[in-house]
Amino acid sequence: MARFGYAYATAVGFAWGALWSTGRIERVDGLWVFRGMPKWTFGRGGSCVGGCYLTDRNDGARVLQHERVHQEQWRRYGLAMPILYLLSGRDPLRNRFEIEAGLEDGGYR
C-alpha cells in the first residue's frame, strides 16, 4: 500500500511541479527537483512530495541530501506521510521526520 501512495504522491508532485516551475527541472540521484516554484506552491524552503522536491532556489547539495531522506520516508509511509508529518508538529527541531532527515542539512541549524 505504501508503494502505491508513494507513486501517487510522486505523480501529484510531478504534475504540480510541471505546472508551476519556471526554473530548471532535473532528476538528481533519483529525486525530481523543480526549481523556480512560486513561494505559495510549497512550504518553508521547499517541499518533498513523493519523489519530487518543489522549491524556488533552495537546492544546495546538503538540502537535496535532506530531501532524499524525505523521499525515503514517503516510500516507507506512502499517503500516511503527510498525516504523520503534521502529527509530528510544525517545529522542525521537534519533528521526528526533520530530525531523521538531518536538521543541519535541512538548514534548520
mmCIF file with all atom_site columns, C-alpha atoms in Angstrom:
data_model
loop_
_atom_site.group_PDB
_atom_site.id
_atom_site.type_symbol
_atom_site.label_atom_id
_atom_site.label_alt_id
_atom_site.label_comp_id
_atom_site.label_asym_id
_atom_site.label_entity_id
_atom_site.label_seq_id
_atom_site.pdbx_PDB_ins_code
_atom_site.Cartn_x
_atom_site.Cartn_y
_atom_site.Cartn_z
_atom_site.occupancy
_atom_site.B_iso_or_equiv
_atom_site.pdbx_formal_charge
_atom_site.auth_seq_id
_atom_site.auth_comp_id
_atom_site.auth_asym_id
_atom_site.auth_atom_id
_atom_site.pdbx_PDB_model_num
ATOM 1   C CA . MET A 1 1   ? 0.000  0.000  0.000   1.00 0.00 ? 1   MET A CA 1
ATOM 2   C CA . ALA A 1 2   ? 2.851  2.405  0.801   1.00 0.00 ? 2   ALA A CA 1
ATOM 3   C CA . ARG A 1 3   ? 4.290  1.794  -2.661  1.00 0.00 ? 3   ARG A CA 1
ATOM 4   C CA . PHE A 1 4   ? 1.031  2.930  -4.276  1.00 0.00 ? 4   PHE A CA 1
ATOM 5   C CA . GLY A 1 5   ? 0.908  6.004  -2.012  1.00 0.00 ? 5   GLY A CA 1
ATOM 6   C CA . TYR A 1 6   ? 4.487  6.929  -2.929  1.00 0.00 ? 6   TYR A CA 1
ATOM 7   C CA . ALA A 1 7   ? 3.752  6.543  -6.653  1.00 0.00 ? 7   ALA A CA 1
ATOM 8   C CA . TYR A 1 8   ? 0.546  8.582  -6.368  1.00 0.00 ? 8   TYR A CA 1
ATOM 9   C CA . ALA A 1 9   ? 2.261  11.353 -4.368  1.00 0.00 ? 9   ALA A CA 1
ATOM 10  C CA . THR A 1 10  ? 5.098  11.442 -6.903  1.00 0.00 ? 10  THR A CA 1
ATOM 11  C CA . ALA A 1 11  ? 2.593  11.805 -9.760  1.00 0.00 ? 11  ALA A CA 1
ATOM 12  C CA . VAL A 1 12  ? 0.832  14.643 -7.931  1.00 0.00 ? 12  VAL A CA 1
ATOM 13  C CA . GLY A 1 13  ? 4.146  16.319 -7.075  1.00 0.00 ? 13  GLY A CA 1
ATOM 14  C CA . PHE A 1 14  ? 5.337  15.960 -10.664 1.00 0.00 ? 14  PHE A CA 1
ATOM 15  C CA . ALA A 1 15  ? 2.137  17.458 -12.080 1.00 0.00 ? 15  ALA A CA 1
ATOM 16  C CA . TRP A 1 16  ? 2.235  20.339 -9.570  1.00 0.00 ? 16  TRP A CA 1
ATOM 17  C CA . GLY A 1 17  ? 5.915  20.978 -10.280 1.00 0.00 ? 17  GLY A CA 1
ATOM 18  C CA . ALA A 1 18  ? 5.487  20.810 -14.057 1.00 0.00 ? 18  ALA A CA 1
ATOM 19  C CA . LEU A 1 19  ? 2.574  23.233 -13.832 1.00 0.00 ? 19  LEU A CA 1
ATOM 20  C CA . TRP A 1 20  ? 4.273  25.915 -11.713 1.00 0.00 ? 20  TRP A CA 1
ATOM 21  C CA . SER A 1 21  ? 8.046  25.537 -12.178 1.00 0.00 ? 21  SER A CA 1
ATOM 22  C CA . THR A 1 22  ? 9.721  28.389 -14.032 1.00 0.00 ? 22  THR A CA 1
ATOM 23  C CA . GLY A 1 23  ? 13.244 27.072 -13.437 1.00 0.00 ? 23  GLY A CA 1
ATOM 24  C CA . ARG A 1 24  ? 15.344 24.083 -14.307 1.00 0.00 ? 24  ARG A CA 1
ATOM 25  C CA . ILE A 1 25  ? 13.735 20.670 -13.781 1.00 0.00 ? 25  ILE A CA 1
ATOM 26  C CA . GLU A 1 26  ? 16.072 17.725 -13.391 1.00 0.00 ? 26  GLU A CA 1
ATOM 27  C CA . ARG A 1 27  ? 16.460 14.382 -11.718 1.00 0.00 ? 27  ARG A CA 1
ATOM 28  C CA . VAL A 1 28  ? 19.193 14.371 -9.080  1.00 0.00 ? 28  VAL A CA 1
ATOM 29  C CA . ASP A 1 29  ? 20.048 10.956 -7.619  1.00 0.00 ? 29  ASP A CA 1
ATOM 30  C CA . GLY A 1 30  ? 16.506 9.711  -8.216  1.00 0.00 ? 30  GLY A CA 1
ATOM 31  C CA . LEU A 1 31  ? 14.769 12.838 -6.879  1.00 0.00 ? 31  LEU A CA 1
ATOM 32  C CA . TRP A 1 32  ? 12.902 15.129 -9.286  1.00 0.00 ? 32  TRP A CA 1
ATOM 33  C CA . VAL A 1 33  ? 13.873 18.729 -8.471  1.00 0.00 ? 33  VAL A CA 1
ATOM 34  C CA . PHE A 1 34  ? 11.542 21.516 -9.615  1.00 0.00 ? 34  PHE A CA 1
ATOM 35  C CA . ARG A 1 35  ? 13.065 24.987 -9.282  1.00 0.00 ? 35  ARG A CA 1
ATOM 36  C CA . GLY A 1 36  ? 11.555 28.394 -9.773  1.00 0.00 ? 36  GLY A CA 1
ATOM 37  C CA . MET A 1 37  ? 8.327  27.493 -7.998  1.00 0.00 ? 37  MET A CA 1
ATOM 38  C CA . PRO A 1 38  ? 6.246  30.413 -6.667  1.00 0.00 ? 38  PRO A CA 1
ATOM 39  C CA . LYS A 1 39  ? 6.616  30.589 -2.880  1.00 0.00 ? 39  LYS A CA 1
ATOM 40  C CA . TRP A 1 40  ? 2.931  29.849 -2.278  1.00 0.00 ? 40  TRP A CA 1
ATOM 41  C CA . THR A 1 41  ? 3.236  26.452 -4.037  1.00 0.00 ? 41  THR A CA 1
ATOM 42  C CA . PHE A 1 42  ? 5.404  24.831 -1.332  1.00 0.00 ? 42  PHE A CA 1
ATOM 43  C CA . GLY A 1 43  ? 6.165  25.094 2.386   1.00 0.00 ? 43  GLY A CA 1
ATOM 44  C CA . ARG A 1 44  ? 9.233  26.557 4.103   1.00 0.00 ? 44  ARG A CA 1
ATOM 45  C CA . GLY A 1 45  ? 12.294 26.450 1.814   1.00 0.00 ? 45  GLY A CA 1
ATOM 46  C CA . GLY A 1 46  ? 10.829 23.637 -0.256  1.00 0.00 ? 46  GLY A CA 1
ATOM 47  C CA . SER A 1 47  ? 8.571  20.599 -0.043  1.00 0.00 ? 47  SER A CA 1
ATOM 48  C CA . CYS A 1 48  ? 9.106  16.958 -0.863  1.00 0.00 ? 48  CYS A CA 1
ATOM 49  C CA . VAL A 1 49  ? 6.056  15.239 -2.334  1.00 0.00 ? 49  VAL A CA 1
ATOM 50  C CA . GLY A 1 50  ? 6.803  11.603 -3.062  1.00 0.00 ? 50  GLY A CA 1
ATOM 51  C CA . GLY A 1 51  ? 9.854  11.613 -5.303  1.00 0.00 ? 51  GLY A CA 1
ATOM 52  C CA . CYS A 1 52  ? 9.612  15.328 -6.152  1.00 0.00 ? 52  CYS A CA 1
ATOM 53  C CA . TYR A 1 53  ? 11.229 18.308 -4.451  1.00 0.00 ? 53  TYR A CA 1
ATOM 54  C CA . LEU A 1 54  ? 9.478  21.630 -5.061  1.00 0.00 ? 54  LEU A CA 1
ATOM 55  C CA . THR A 1 55  ? 11.396 24.852 -4.359  1.00 0.00 ? 55  THR A CA 1
ATOM 56  C CA . ASP A 1 56  ? 12.234 28.278 -5.645  1.00 0.00 ? 56  ASP A CA 1
ATOM 57  C CA . ARG A 1 57  ? 16.030 28.059 -5.383  1.00 0.00 ? 57  ARG A CA 1
ATOM 58  C CA . ASN A 1 58  ? 16.841 26.188 -2.151  1.00 0.00 ? 58  ASN A CA 1
ATOM 59  C CA . ASP A 1 59  ? 18.683 23.361 -3.890  1.00 0.00 ? 59  ASP A CA 1
ATOM 60  C CA . GLY A 1 60  ? 22.175 23.009 -2.452  1.00 0.00 ? 60  GLY A CA 1
ATOM 61  C CA . ALA A 1 61  ? 23.793 19.592 -2.178  1.00 0.00 ? 61  ALA A CA 1
ATOM 62  C CA . ARG A 1 62  ? 23.094 19.275 1.570   1.00 0.00 ? 62  ARG A CA 1
ATOM 63  C CA . VAL A 1 63  ? 19.458 20.295 1.142   1.00 0.00 ? 63  VAL A CA 1
ATOM 64  C CA . LEU A 1 64  ? 18.994 17.714 -1.613  1.00 0.00 ? 64  LEU A CA 1
ATOM 65  C CA . GLN A 1 65  ? 20.535 15.069 0.652   1.00 0.00 ? 65  GLN A CA 1
ATOM 66  C CA . HIS A 1 66  ? 17.968 16.088 3.318   1.00 0.00 ? 66  HIS A CA 1
ATOM 67  C CA . GLU A 1 67  ? 15.139 15.859 0.775   1.00 0.00 ? 67  GLU A CA 1
ATOM 68  C CA . ARG A 1 68  ? 16.228 12.402 -0.381  1.00 0.00 ? 68  ARG A CA 1
ATOM 69  C CA . VAL A 1 69  ? 15.663 11.212 3.197   1.00 0.00 ? 69  VAL A CA 1
ATOM 70  C CA . HIS A 1 70  ? 12.145 12.673 2.978   1.00 0.00 ? 70  HIS A CA 1
ATOM 71  C CA . GLN A 1 71  ? 11.730 10.795 -0.303  1.00 0.00 ? 71  GLN A CA 1
ATOM 72  C CA . GLU A 1 72  ? 12.587 7.561  1.512   1.00 0.00 ? 72  GLU A CA 1
ATOM 73  C CA . GLN A 1 73  ? 10.104 8.466  4.238   1.00 0.00 ? 73  GLN A CA 1
ATOM 74  C CA . TRP A 1 74  ? 7.433  8.818  1.538   1.00 0.00 ? 74  TRP A CA 1
ATOM 75  C CA . ARG A 1 75  ? 8.423  5.362  0.237   1.00 0.00 ? 75  ARG A CA 1
ATOM 76  C CA . ARG A 1 76  ? 8.100  3.902  3.724   1.00 0.00 ? 76  ARG A CA 1
ATOM 77  C CA . TYR A 1 77  ? 4.811  5.550  4.761   1.00 0.00 ? 77  TYR A CA 1
ATOM 78  C CA . GLY A 1 78  ? 3.058  6.323  1.466   1.00 0.00 ? 78  GLY A CA 1
ATOM 79  C CA . LEU A 1 79  ? -0.002 8.532  1.770   1.00 0.00 ? 79  LEU A CA 1
ATOM 80  C CA . ALA A 1 80  ? 0.197  8.340  5.561   1.00 0.00 ? 80  ALA A CA 1
ATOM 81  C CA . MET A 1 81  ? 3.309  10.536 5.350   1.00 0.00 ? 81  MET A CA 1
ATOM 82  C CA . PRO A 1 82  ? 1.577  13.951 5.325   1.00 0.00 ? 82  PRO A CA 1
ATOM 83  C CA . ILE A 1 83  ? -0.658 12.949 8.249   1.00 0.00 ? 83  ILE A CA 1
ATOM 84  C CA . LEU A 1 84  ? 2.244  11.563 10.271  1.00 0.00 ? 84  LEU A CA 1
ATOM 85  C CA . TYR A 1 85  ? 4.304  14.635 9.450   1.00 0.00 ? 85  TYR A CA 1
ATOM 86  C CA . LEU A 1 86  ? 1.558  17.004 10.644  1.00 0.00 ? 86  LEU A CA 1
ATOM 87  C CA . LEU A 1 87  ? 1.093  14.973 13.825  1.00 0.00 ? 87  LEU A CA 1
ATOM 88  C CA . SER A 1 88  ? 4.825  15.385 14.500  1.00 0.00 ? 88  SER A CA 1
ATOM 89  C CA . GLY A 1 89  ? 4.333  19.157 14.682  1.00 0.00 ? 89  GLY A CA 1
ATOM 90  C CA . ARG A 1 90  ? 5.366  22.249 12.753  1.00 0.00 ? 90  ARG A CA 1
ATOM 91  C CA . ASP A 1 91  ? 8.520  22.867 14.807  1.00 0.00 ? 91  ASP A CA 1
ATOM 92  C CA . PRO A 1 92  ? 11.287 21.258 12.726  1.00 0.00 ? 92  PRO A CA 1
ATOM 93  C CA . LEU A 1 93  ? 13.532 20.973 15.792  1.00 0.00 ? 93  LEU A CA 1
ATOM 94  C CA . ARG A 1 94  ? 10.992 18.567 17.347  1.00 0.00 ? 94  ARG A CA 1
ATOM 95  C CA . ASN A 1 95  ? 9.549  16.962 14.216  1.00 0.00 ? 95  ASN A CA 1
ATOM 96  C CA . ARG A 1 96  ? 10.875 13.398 14.016  1.00 0.00 ? 96  ARG A CA 1
ATOM 97  C CA . PHE A 1 97  ? 10.865 13.426 10.202  1.00 0.00 ? 97  PHE A CA 1
ATOM 98  C CA . GLU A 1 98  ? 13.009 16.565 10.049  1.00 0.00 ? 98  GLU A CA 1
ATOM 99  C CA . ILE A 1 99  ? 15.345 15.217 12.719  1.00 0.00 ? 99  ILE A CA 1
ATOM 100 C CA . GLU A 1 100 ? 15.744 11.943 10.783  1.00 0.00 ? 100 GLU A CA 1
ATOM 101 C CA . ALA A 1 101 ? 16.427 13.875 7.554   1.00 0.00 ? 101 ALA A CA 1
ATOM 102 C CA . GLY A 1 102 ? 19.108 15.942 9.297   1.00 0.00 ? 102 GLY A CA 1
ATOM 103 C CA . LEU A 1 103 ? 18.446 19.345 10.799  1.00 0.00 ? 103 LEU A CA 1
ATOM 104 C CA . GLU A 1 104 ? 21.752 20.823 9.619   1.00 0.00 ? 104 GLU A CA 1
ATOM 105 C CA . ASP A 1 105 ? 21.342 19.523 6.058   1.00 0.00 ? 105 ASP A CA 1
ATOM 106 C CA . GLY A 1 106 ? 17.808 20.932 6.023   1.00 0.00 ? 106 GLY A CA 1
ATOM 107 C CA . GLY A 1 107 ? 19.054 24.365 7.110   1.00 0.00 ? 107 GLY A CA 1
ATOM 108 C CA . TYR A 1 108 ? 17.337 24.273 10.486  1.00 0.00 ? 108 TYR A CA 1
ATOM 109 C CA . ARG A 1 109 ? 20.580 24.718 12.492  1.00 0.00 ? 109 ARG A CA 1
#
